[in-house]
Coordinates of C-alpha atoms in Angstrom, one line a residue:
M1 CA -14.9 -18.2 -14.3
T2 CA -11.9 -20.0 -12.4
D3 CA -11.8 -22.9 -14.9
V4 CA -11.7 -20.9 -17.8
I5 CA -8.6 -18.6 -16.5
T6 CA -6.9 -21.8 -15.4
T7 CA -7.3 -22.9 -19.0
I8 CA -5.7 -19.7 -20.2
N9 CA -3.2 -19.5 -17.9
S10 CA -1.8 -23.0 -18.2
W11 CA -1.7 -22.1 -22.1
A12 CA -0.1 -18.9 -21.6
W13 CA 2.6 -20.5 -18.9
G14 CA 2.3 -23.4 -21.4
P15 CA 5.7 -25.1 -23.2
V16 CA 5.2 -22.3 -26.3
M17 CA 5.9 -19.5 -23.7
L18 CA 8.5 -21.1 -22.1
V19 CA 10.3 -21.8 -25.4
L20 CA 9.8 -18.4 -26.4
L21 CA 11.2 -16.9 -23.4
L22 CA 14.4 -19.2 -23.4
G23 CA 14.9 -19.1 -26.7
T24 CA 14.7 -15.3 -27.2
G25 CA 17.4 -15.0 -23.9
L26 CA 19.5 -17.7 -26.0
Y27 CA 19.3 -15.9 -29.5
L28 CA 20.1 -12.7 -27.9
S29 CA 23.1 -14.4 -26.3
I30 CA 24.4 -16.1 -29.2
G31 CA 24.1 -12.7 -31.2
L32 CA 25.6 -10.7 -28.5
R33 CA 28.4 -13.6 -28.3
F34 CA 27.6 -13.9 -24.4
L35 CA 28.8 -10.6 -23.9
T36 CA 26.2 -10.3 -20.9
L37 CA 28.1 -13.3 -19.3
R38 CA 31.8 -11.9 -20.2
N39 CA 31.0 -8.4 -18.5
I40 CA 29.8 -9.4 -15.4
P41 CA 32.7 -7.4 -13.9
R42 CA 32.4 -4.4 -16.0
A43 CA 29.1 -4.2 -15.1
F44 CA 29.4 -4.1 -11.4
G45 CA 32.2 -1.1 -12.0
L46 CA 29.5 1.0 -14.2
L47 CA 26.9 0.5 -11.6
I48 CA 29.7 1.7 -8.6
G49 CA 30.2 4.8 -10.8
G50 CA 26.5 5.7 -11.7
R51 CA 25.8 7.0 -8.4
K52 CA 25.3 10.4 -10.4
G53 CA 24.9 9.7 -14.0
H54 CA 25.7 11.8 -17.0
G55 CA 23.3 12.3 -19.8
K56 CA 19.4 12.8 -20.1
G57 CA 17.2 11.3 -17.6
D58 CA 15.4 11.9 -14.4
I59 CA 17.4 9.2 -12.0
S60 CA 20.9 8.1 -11.8
P61 CA 21.6 4.6 -13.3
F62 CA 22.4 3.2 -10.1
S63 CA 18.8 4.4 -8.7
A64 CA 17.3 2.8 -11.9
L65 CA 18.7 -0.2 -11.2
M66 CA 17.6 -0.1 -7.3
T67 CA 14.0 0.9 -8.8
S68 CA 13.8 -2.4 -11.0
L69 CA 15.1 -4.1 -7.8
S70 CA 12.8 -3.1 -6.1
A71 CA 10.0 -4.2 -8.1
T72 CA 11.9 -7.1 -8.8
I73 CA 13.0 -8.5 -5.6
G74 CA 9.5 -9.6 -3.8
T75 CA 7.5 -12.5 -2.8
G76 CA 8.9 -14.5 -6.0
N77 CA 12.5 -15.0 -3.9
I78 CA 10.7 -16.1 -0.8
A79 CA 7.6 -17.9 -1.5
G80 CA 7.9 -18.3 -5.2
V81 CA 11.5 -20.3 -5.1
A82 CA 9.6 -22.3 -2.4
T83 CA 6.4 -23.3 -4.4
A84 CA 8.9 -24.0 -7.6
L85 CA 10.7 -26.5 -5.2
V86 CA 7.8 -27.9 -4.3
L87 CA 6.2 -28.6 -7.9
G88 CA 9.3 -29.1 -9.9
G89 CA 11.5 -30.8 -7.1
P90 CA 14.9 -29.3 -6.4
G91 CA 15.6 -29.5 -10.0
A92 CA 13.5 -26.4 -10.5
L93 CA 16.4 -24.1 -9.1
F94 CA 18.9 -25.4 -11.9
W95 CA 16.2 -24.2 -14.6
M96 CA 16.0 -20.8 -12.5
W97 CA 19.7 -20.8 -13.2
I98 CA 19.6 -21.2 -16.5
T99 CA 16.4 -19.3 -17.0
A100 CA 18.6 -16.0 -15.6
L101 CA 21.9 -16.8 -17.3
V102 CA 19.9 -16.5 -20.6
G103 CA 17.4 -13.8 -19.1
M104 CA 20.7 -11.7 -18.5
A105 CA 20.8 -10.9 -22.2
T106 CA 17.1 -10.6 -22.4
K107 CA 17.1 -7.8 -19.5
Y108 CA 20.3 -6.0 -21.5
A109 CA 18.5 -6.0 -24.9
E110 CA 15.3 -4.4 -22.8
A111 CA 17.5 -1.7 -21.2
V112 CA 19.2 -1.0 -24.6
C113 CA 16.1 -0.6 -26.3
A114 CA 14.4 1.2 -23.5
V115 CA 17.2 3.8 -23.3
R116 CA 17.5 4.0 -27.2
F117 CA 13.8 4.6 -27.9
R118 CA 12.6 6.7 -25.1
E119 CA 10.4 10.2 -24.8
Q120 CA 9.9 13.1 -23.0
D121 CA 6.1 13.2 -21.7
A122 CA 4.2 16.8 -21.5
E123 CA 5.6 16.9 -18.0
G124 CA 9.4 16.3 -19.3
N125 CA 9.5 13.2 -17.7
Y126 CA 11.5 10.3 -19.5
S127 CA 9.0 7.4 -20.2
G128 CA 10.3 4.3 -22.4
G129 CA 9.9 0.6 -22.3
P130 CA 8.3 -1.8 -24.9
M131 CA 5.8 0.3 -25.6
Y132 CA 7.9 2.8 -26.9
Y133 CA 10.2 0.7 -28.7
I134 CA 7.6 -1.2 -30.3
R135 CA 6.2 2.1 -31.7
N136 CA 9.5 3.9 -32.2
G137 CA 11.8 0.9 -33.5
L138 CA 9.2 -1.2 -35.6
H139 CA 7.3 -1.0 -38.5
K140 CA 3.4 0.5 -38.1
R141 CA 2.0 -2.8 -38.6
W142 CA 3.7 -3.9 -35.0
H143 CA 2.3 -0.7 -33.0
W144 CA -0.9 -2.6 -31.7
L145 CA 1.6 -4.9 -29.9
A146 CA 2.8 -1.6 -27.8
W147 CA -0.9 -0.9 -26.9
A148 CA -1.5 -4.4 -25.8
F149 CA 1.3 -4.4 -23.8
A150 CA 0.0 -1.1 -22.1
I151 CA -3.0 -2.5 -21.3
F152 CA -2.0 -5.7 -19.9
G153 CA 1.0 -3.9 -18.0
T154 CA -1.6 -1.3 -16.4
L155 CA -3.6 -4.1 -15.3
A156 CA -1.3 -6.8 -14.1
G157 CA 0.4 -4.9 -11.6
F158 CA -3.0 -4.3 -9.4
G159 CA -3.3 -8.0 -8.7
I160 CA 0.7 -9.8 -8.9
A161 CA 2.4 -6.3 -7.3
N162 CA -0.4 -4.8 -5.5
T163 CA -3.1 -7.1 -3.8
V164 CA -1.4 -10.3 -3.9
Q165 CA 1.6 -8.5 -2.0
S166 CA -0.5 -7.0 0.3
N167 CA -2.5 -10.0 1.2
S168 CA 1.2 -12.0 1.8
V169 CA 2.1 -9.4 4.4
S170 CA -1.0 -9.4 5.9
Q171 CA -1.0 -13.0 6.3
V172 CA 2.8 -13.4 7.4
L173 CA 2.1 -10.7 10.4
Q174 CA -1.2 -12.3 11.3
D175 CA 0.3 -15.9 11.9
S176 CA 3.8 -14.4 13.2
F177 CA 2.3 -11.5 15.5
A178 CA -1.5 -11.7 15.4
V179 CA -2.1 -8.4 13.6
P180 CA -5.2 -7.9 12.0
P181 CA -5.1 -8.0 7.9
L182 CA -6.7 -4.8 7.6
A183 CA -4.7 -3.0 9.9
T184 CA -1.7 -4.3 8.2
G185 CA -3.4 -2.8 4.9
L186 CA -4.1 0.5 6.3
V187 CA -0.2 0.8 7.4
L188 CA 1.1 -0.2 3.7
M189 CA -1.7 2.0 2.3
V190 CA -0.4 5.3 3.9
L191 CA 3.5 4.0 3.6
V192 CA 3.0 3.2 -0.3
A193 CA 1.1 6.8 -0.5
A194 CA 4.0 8.5 1.3
V195 CA 6.3 7.6 -1.7
I196 CA 4.4 6.8 -4.7
L197 CA 2.8 10.1 -4.7
G198 CA 6.1 11.8 -4.8
G199 CA 6.9 10.4 -8.3
V200 CA 9.6 8.6 -9.7
R201 CA 12.3 10.4 -8.0
R202 CA 11.0 9.7 -4.5
I203 CA 10.4 6.0 -5.5
A204 CA 14.0 5.9 -6.4
R205 CA 15.5 7.8 -3.7
V206 CA 13.6 5.1 -1.3
A207 CA 14.6 2.2 -3.3
S208 CA 18.1 3.6 -3.4
W209 CA 18.3 3.3 0.2
L210 CA 16.0 0.6 0.8
V211 CA 16.6 -2.4 -1.7
P212 CA 20.6 -2.8 -1.0
F213 CA 19.9 -3.0 3.0
M214 CA 17.1 -5.3 2.5
A215 CA 18.9 -7.4 -0.2
L216 CA 22.4 -7.5 1.7
S217 CA 20.7 -8.5 4.9
Y218 CA 18.4 -11.2 3.7
M219 CA 21.6 -12.8 1.8
L220 CA 23.6 -12.4 5.0
M221 CA 21.3 -14.5 6.9
G222 CA 21.2 -17.0 4.4
L223 CA 24.8 -17.3 4.2
T224 CA 24.8 -17.9 7.9
V225 CA 22.6 -20.7 7.5
L226 CA 25.1 -21.8 4.8
I227 CA 28.2 -21.6 6.9
I228 CA 26.7 -23.2 9.8
H229 CA 25.4 -26.1 7.4
I230 CA 28.3 -25.9 4.9
S231 CA 29.3 -29.5 4.9
A232 CA 25.7 -30.1 3.7
V233 CA 25.9 -27.5 0.5
P234 CA 27.9 -29.8 -1.9
A235 CA 25.2 -32.9 -1.4
A236 CA 22.5 -30.1 -1.9
V237 CA 24.3 -28.5 -5.3
A238 CA 24.3 -32.4 -6.3
V239 CA 20.8 -33.3 -5.5
I240 CA 19.5 -30.1 -7.4
V241 CA 21.8 -30.8 -10.7
E242 CA 21.1 -34.3 -10.8
S243 CA 17.2 -33.8 -10.2
A244 CA 16.9 -31.4 -12.7
F245 CA 17.9 -33.9 -15.5
S246 CA 16.3 -36.9 -13.6
G247 CA 13.5 -35.8 -11.8
S248 CA 13.1 -36.2 -7.8
A249 CA 11.8 -39.2 -6.2
A250 CA 8.7 -38.6 -3.7
T251 CA 9.7 -38.9 0.0
G252 CA 7.5 -38.2 2.9
G253 CA 4.5 -35.6 2.0
F254 CA 6.1 -34.5 -0.8
A255 CA 5.0 -35.7 -4.1
G256 CA 7.9 -36.2 -6.3
A257 CA 8.5 -34.4 -9.7
T258 CA 9.4 -35.1 -13.3
V259 CA 12.1 -33.4 -15.4
W260 CA 9.2 -31.7 -17.5
A261 CA 7.8 -30.0 -14.1
A262 CA 11.3 -29.2 -13.0
I263 CA 11.5 -27.3 -15.9
R264 CA 8.4 -25.7 -16.6
F265 CA 8.1 -24.5 -12.6
G266 CA 11.9 -23.4 -12.5
V267 CA 11.4 -21.1 -16.1
A268 CA 8.1 -20.1 -14.9
R269 CA 9.2 -19.1 -11.2
G270 CA 12.5 -17.9 -12.5
V271 CA 10.8 -15.5 -14.9
F272 CA 8.4 -14.2 -12.3
S273 CA 11.3 -13.6 -9.4
N274 CA 13.4 -11.8 -12.4
E275 CA 11.1 -10.1 -14.6
A276 CA 13.6 -11.0 -17.7
G277 CA 11.2 -10.7 -20.6
L278 CA 8.3 -9.5 -19.2
G279 CA 8.9 -6.0 -20.2
S280 CA 8.4 -4.3 -16.9
A281 CA 12.1 -3.5 -16.0
P282 CA 13.0 -1.3 -19.2
I283 CA 10.5 1.0 -18.0
A284 CA 12.8 1.9 -14.8
H285 CA 15.7 2.0 -16.8
A286 CA 14.3 4.3 -19.3
A287 CA 14.5 7.1 -16.9
A288 CA 18.2 6.7 -16.3
R289 CA 20.5 9.7 -16.7
T290 CA 22.5 8.6 -19.5
N291 CA 23.3 8.9 -23.0
Q292 CA 24.9 5.1 -23.3
P293 CA 22.1 2.4 -24.2
V294 CA 24.7 -0.1 -24.1
Q295 CA 26.3 1.0 -20.4
Q296 CA 22.6 1.2 -19.3
G297 CA 21.9 -2.3 -20.6
M298 CA 24.8 -3.5 -18.8
I299 CA 23.8 -2.2 -15.5
A300 CA 20.2 -3.7 -16.1
M301 CA 21.2 -7.1 -16.8
L302 CA 22.9 -7.1 -13.0
G303 CA 19.1 -7.2 -11.7
T304 CA 18.3 -10.7 -13.3
F305 CA 21.9 -11.8 -11.8
I306 CA 21.2 -10.4 -8.2
D307 CA 17.7 -11.4 -8.3
T308 CA 18.1 -14.9 -9.3
L309 CA 21.6 -16.1 -9.2
V310 CA 22.2 -14.9 -5.8
V311 CA 19.1 -14.2 -3.8
C312 CA 16.8 -17.0 -5.1
T313 CA 19.7 -19.6 -4.8
M314 CA 20.2 -18.5 -1.3
T315 CA 16.2 -19.5 -0.4
G316 CA 16.7 -22.7 -2.5
L317 CA 20.0 -23.9 -1.1
V318 CA 18.5 -23.2 2.8
I319 CA 15.6 -25.2 2.0
V320 CA 17.3 -27.9 -0.1
I321 CA 19.5 -28.2 2.6
M322 CA 17.6 -28.3 5.7
D323 CA 15.3 -31.0 3.5
V324 CA 11.8 -29.4 4.3
L325 CA 10.6 -30.5 1.2
P326 CA 8.7 -33.7 2.7
S327 CA 7.1 -31.6 5.1
G328 CA 4.2 -31.1 2.4
V329 CA 4.1 -27.4 3.1
S330 CA 4.5 -24.6 0.5
G331 CA 5.2 -20.8 -0.3
A332 CA 6.4 -18.6 2.2
S333 CA 5.6 -21.1 5.0
L334 CA 7.9 -23.7 3.7
T335 CA 10.9 -21.0 3.3
S336 CA 10.1 -19.9 6.9
M337 CA 10.1 -23.5 8.1
A338 CA 13.5 -23.9 6.6
F339 CA 15.1 -20.6 8.0
A340 CA 13.7 -21.6 11.5
G341 CA 15.3 -25.2 11.4
G342 CA 18.4 -23.5 10.2
M343 CA 19.3 -20.6 12.7
P344 CA 17.6 -19.8 15.7
G345 CA 14.8 -16.9 15.1
G346 CA 15.1 -17.7 11.2
Q347 CA 11.4 -17.7 11.1
Y348 CA 11.4 -13.7 11.5
V349 CA 13.7 -13.1 9.1
V350 CA 11.4 -14.2 6.6
S351 CA 8.8 -12.4 7.7
L352 CA 10.6 -9.2 8.1
G353 CA 12.3 -9.9 4.5
L354 CA 8.8 -10.8 3.0
C355 CA 7.4 -7.5 4.4
L356 CA 10.2 -5.6 2.6
F357 CA 10.3 -7.2 -0.2
A358 CA 6.6 -6.7 -0.9
F359 CA 6.7 -3.2 0.1
T360 CA 9.3 -2.2 -2.6
T361 CA 7.7 -4.3 -5.1
M362 CA 4.5 -2.4 -4.6
I363 CA 6.6 1.0 -5.1
G364 CA 8.4 -0.3 -8.3
W365 CA 5.8 -1.6 -9.8
S366 CA 3.1 1.4 -9.4
F367 CA 5.8 3.2 -11.7
Y368 CA 5.4 0.4 -14.4
G369 CA 1.8 0.9 -14.3
E370 CA 1.7 4.5 -14.5
R371 CA 3.6 5.0 -17.2
C372 CA 1.8 2.5 -19.1
A373 CA -1.2 4.4 -18.4
V374 CA 0.5 7.1 -19.8
F375 CA 1.1 5.7 -22.8
L376 CA -2.7 5.0 -23.4
F377 CA -4.4 8.1 -21.8
G378 CA -1.3 11.0 -21.5
V379 CA 0.1 12.7 -18.5
R380 CA -3.1 13.4 -16.7
A381 CA -3.6 9.4 -16.0
S382 CA -0.6 9.9 -13.4
L383 CA -2.6 11.0 -10.2
P384 CA -5.8 9.2 -10.7
F385 CA -3.2 5.9 -11.3
R386 CA -1.7 6.5 -8.2
L387 CA -4.7 7.2 -6.0
L388 CA -6.3 4.0 -7.4
W389 CA -3.0 2.2 -6.4
V390 CA -3.0 3.2 -3.0
A391 CA -6.7 2.5 -2.5
A392 CA -6.2 -1.0 -4.0
I393 CA -3.6 -1.8 -1.0
P394 CA -6.1 -2.8 1.9
V395 CA -8.4 -4.4 -0.1
G396 CA -5.7 -7.3 -1.2
T397 CA -5.6 -8.0 2.6
M398 CA -9.7 -8.6 3.2
I399 CA -10.2 -11.2 0.0
E400 CA -9.5 -14.2 -1.6
L401 CA -6.6 -14.3 -3.9
E402 CA -6.9 -17.5 -5.9
L403 CA -8.6 -15.8 -8.7
V404 CA -6.6 -12.4 -8.5
W405 CA -3.7 -14.5 -8.8
L406 CA -4.6 -16.5 -11.7
I407 CA -6.0 -13.5 -13.4
A408 CA -2.6 -11.3 -12.9
D409 CA -0.1 -14.2 -13.7
T410 CA -2.0 -14.6 -17.1
L411 CA -1.7 -11.0 -17.7
N412 CA 1.8 -11.2 -17.1
A413 CA 2.4 -13.6 -19.9
F414 CA 0.1 -11.5 -22.2
M415 CA 2.7 -8.9 -21.3
A416 CA 5.6 -10.9 -22.2
I417 CA 4.3 -12.0 -25.6
P418 CA 4.8 -8.3 -27.6
N419 CA 7.6 -7.5 -25.5
L420 CA 9.5 -10.7 -26.8
I421 CA 8.2 -10.4 -30.0
A422 CA 9.6 -6.8 -30.5
L423 CA 13.0 -7.9 -29.0
L424 CA 13.4 -10.9 -31.6
L425 CA 12.7 -7.9 -34.3
L426 CA 14.8 -5.4 -32.7
G427 CA 17.8 -8.1 -32.1
P428 CA 19.9 -6.9 -34.8
L429 CA 19.7 -3.2 -33.9
V430 CA 20.7 -4.3 -30.5
F431 CA 23.6 -6.2 -31.9
R432 CA 24.8 -3.4 -34.0
I433 CA 24.6 -0.7 -31.2
S434 CA 26.4 -3.3 -28.9
R435 CA 29.3 -3.8 -31.7
D436 CA 29.7 -0.1 -32.4
Y437 CA 30.0 0.5 -29.1
F438 CA 32.6 -1.9 -28.0
K439 CA 34.5 -1.1 -31.2
A440 CA 34.8 2.4 -29.8
E441 CA 35.9 1.8 -26.7
S442 CA 38.8 -0.6 -27.7

């Protein structure tokens, strides 16, 4: 079974998928005349002014981004970056940057389509995302893609955003503080239940407070390490860029990496971290109180900017500067080792960060999975889905997750395929909506 899933996974995240992800982002970037890069300051202005929002929707534009970031900023920013650098060498971080730069256009287009084609369910809540912009924006011949996305989206979260997250937290707390895994699982279950059983508005309130706090705290700790070792930063950047195009030589316990490995793992882990093209984030942005798809699109693209170009960069630079790749350690343990070497008590910063990141991922992705379930079965599926989500959390702390991780990672790829096809087909509409908006603004 594991061999079969491994084969499917290697195909799902193989060259075709990486070309599709980068190609879609590049196509949208060119079609939008790189407005996503030119309007970053303007997007931050909209974010600051988006505390309340104006128009139809359930939560503010700011809360929509924080809900999206709550799901996006997770173990990928700590363990995922470390894994990418171990498998792809320092150059993998460079390709994560490239993925983020074109991924901003992908995230922008996702949010524009999500707001443009969203619906209200039977309880008056706003629902949107790939399943809705496929059904409402494309010809009937494509509607099967909406159902495929919803099925994969409903199932994928239980692995990558639930059991995998609770398992990561339990391992960190057991290693650092000798906390029994089941105890961690039960506490997480209660905390997550207290949030998600209150629906999207409670998730948004918690995310709006917790996400800025945890992201800024982690960035501050990373910045502290970089300032302490400021003289090593230029050389680290040079190593990252050079190895992106020449590969990295083997040193110590580090096996070295080819250019292809740097590209493959940089792109794959970059997408895992910022979710651009996956189709998950627009589900949150569809609930924003706004009548302007373009404005929400610009706010949405900041999710990719913050997640990868800021948070992941902090992690990657600390790992390269502290030269821990030859240790042979991987994942969160490698990041912990790097921070411990960079500043006193650094390993505890990583442990706390991992716990908070995993918790917010669980509450954010619960909303994604629930909206997919509502698309498939109607509003009656909301409460059963939330209860199943909560019940799965302690299970994740007690099982071996290699197969679960493989299956969930594969389902994520299967989520991305229908979404990317839809974005390619809806690209001309996104270009027209954007041109009309900026023409009216000028």
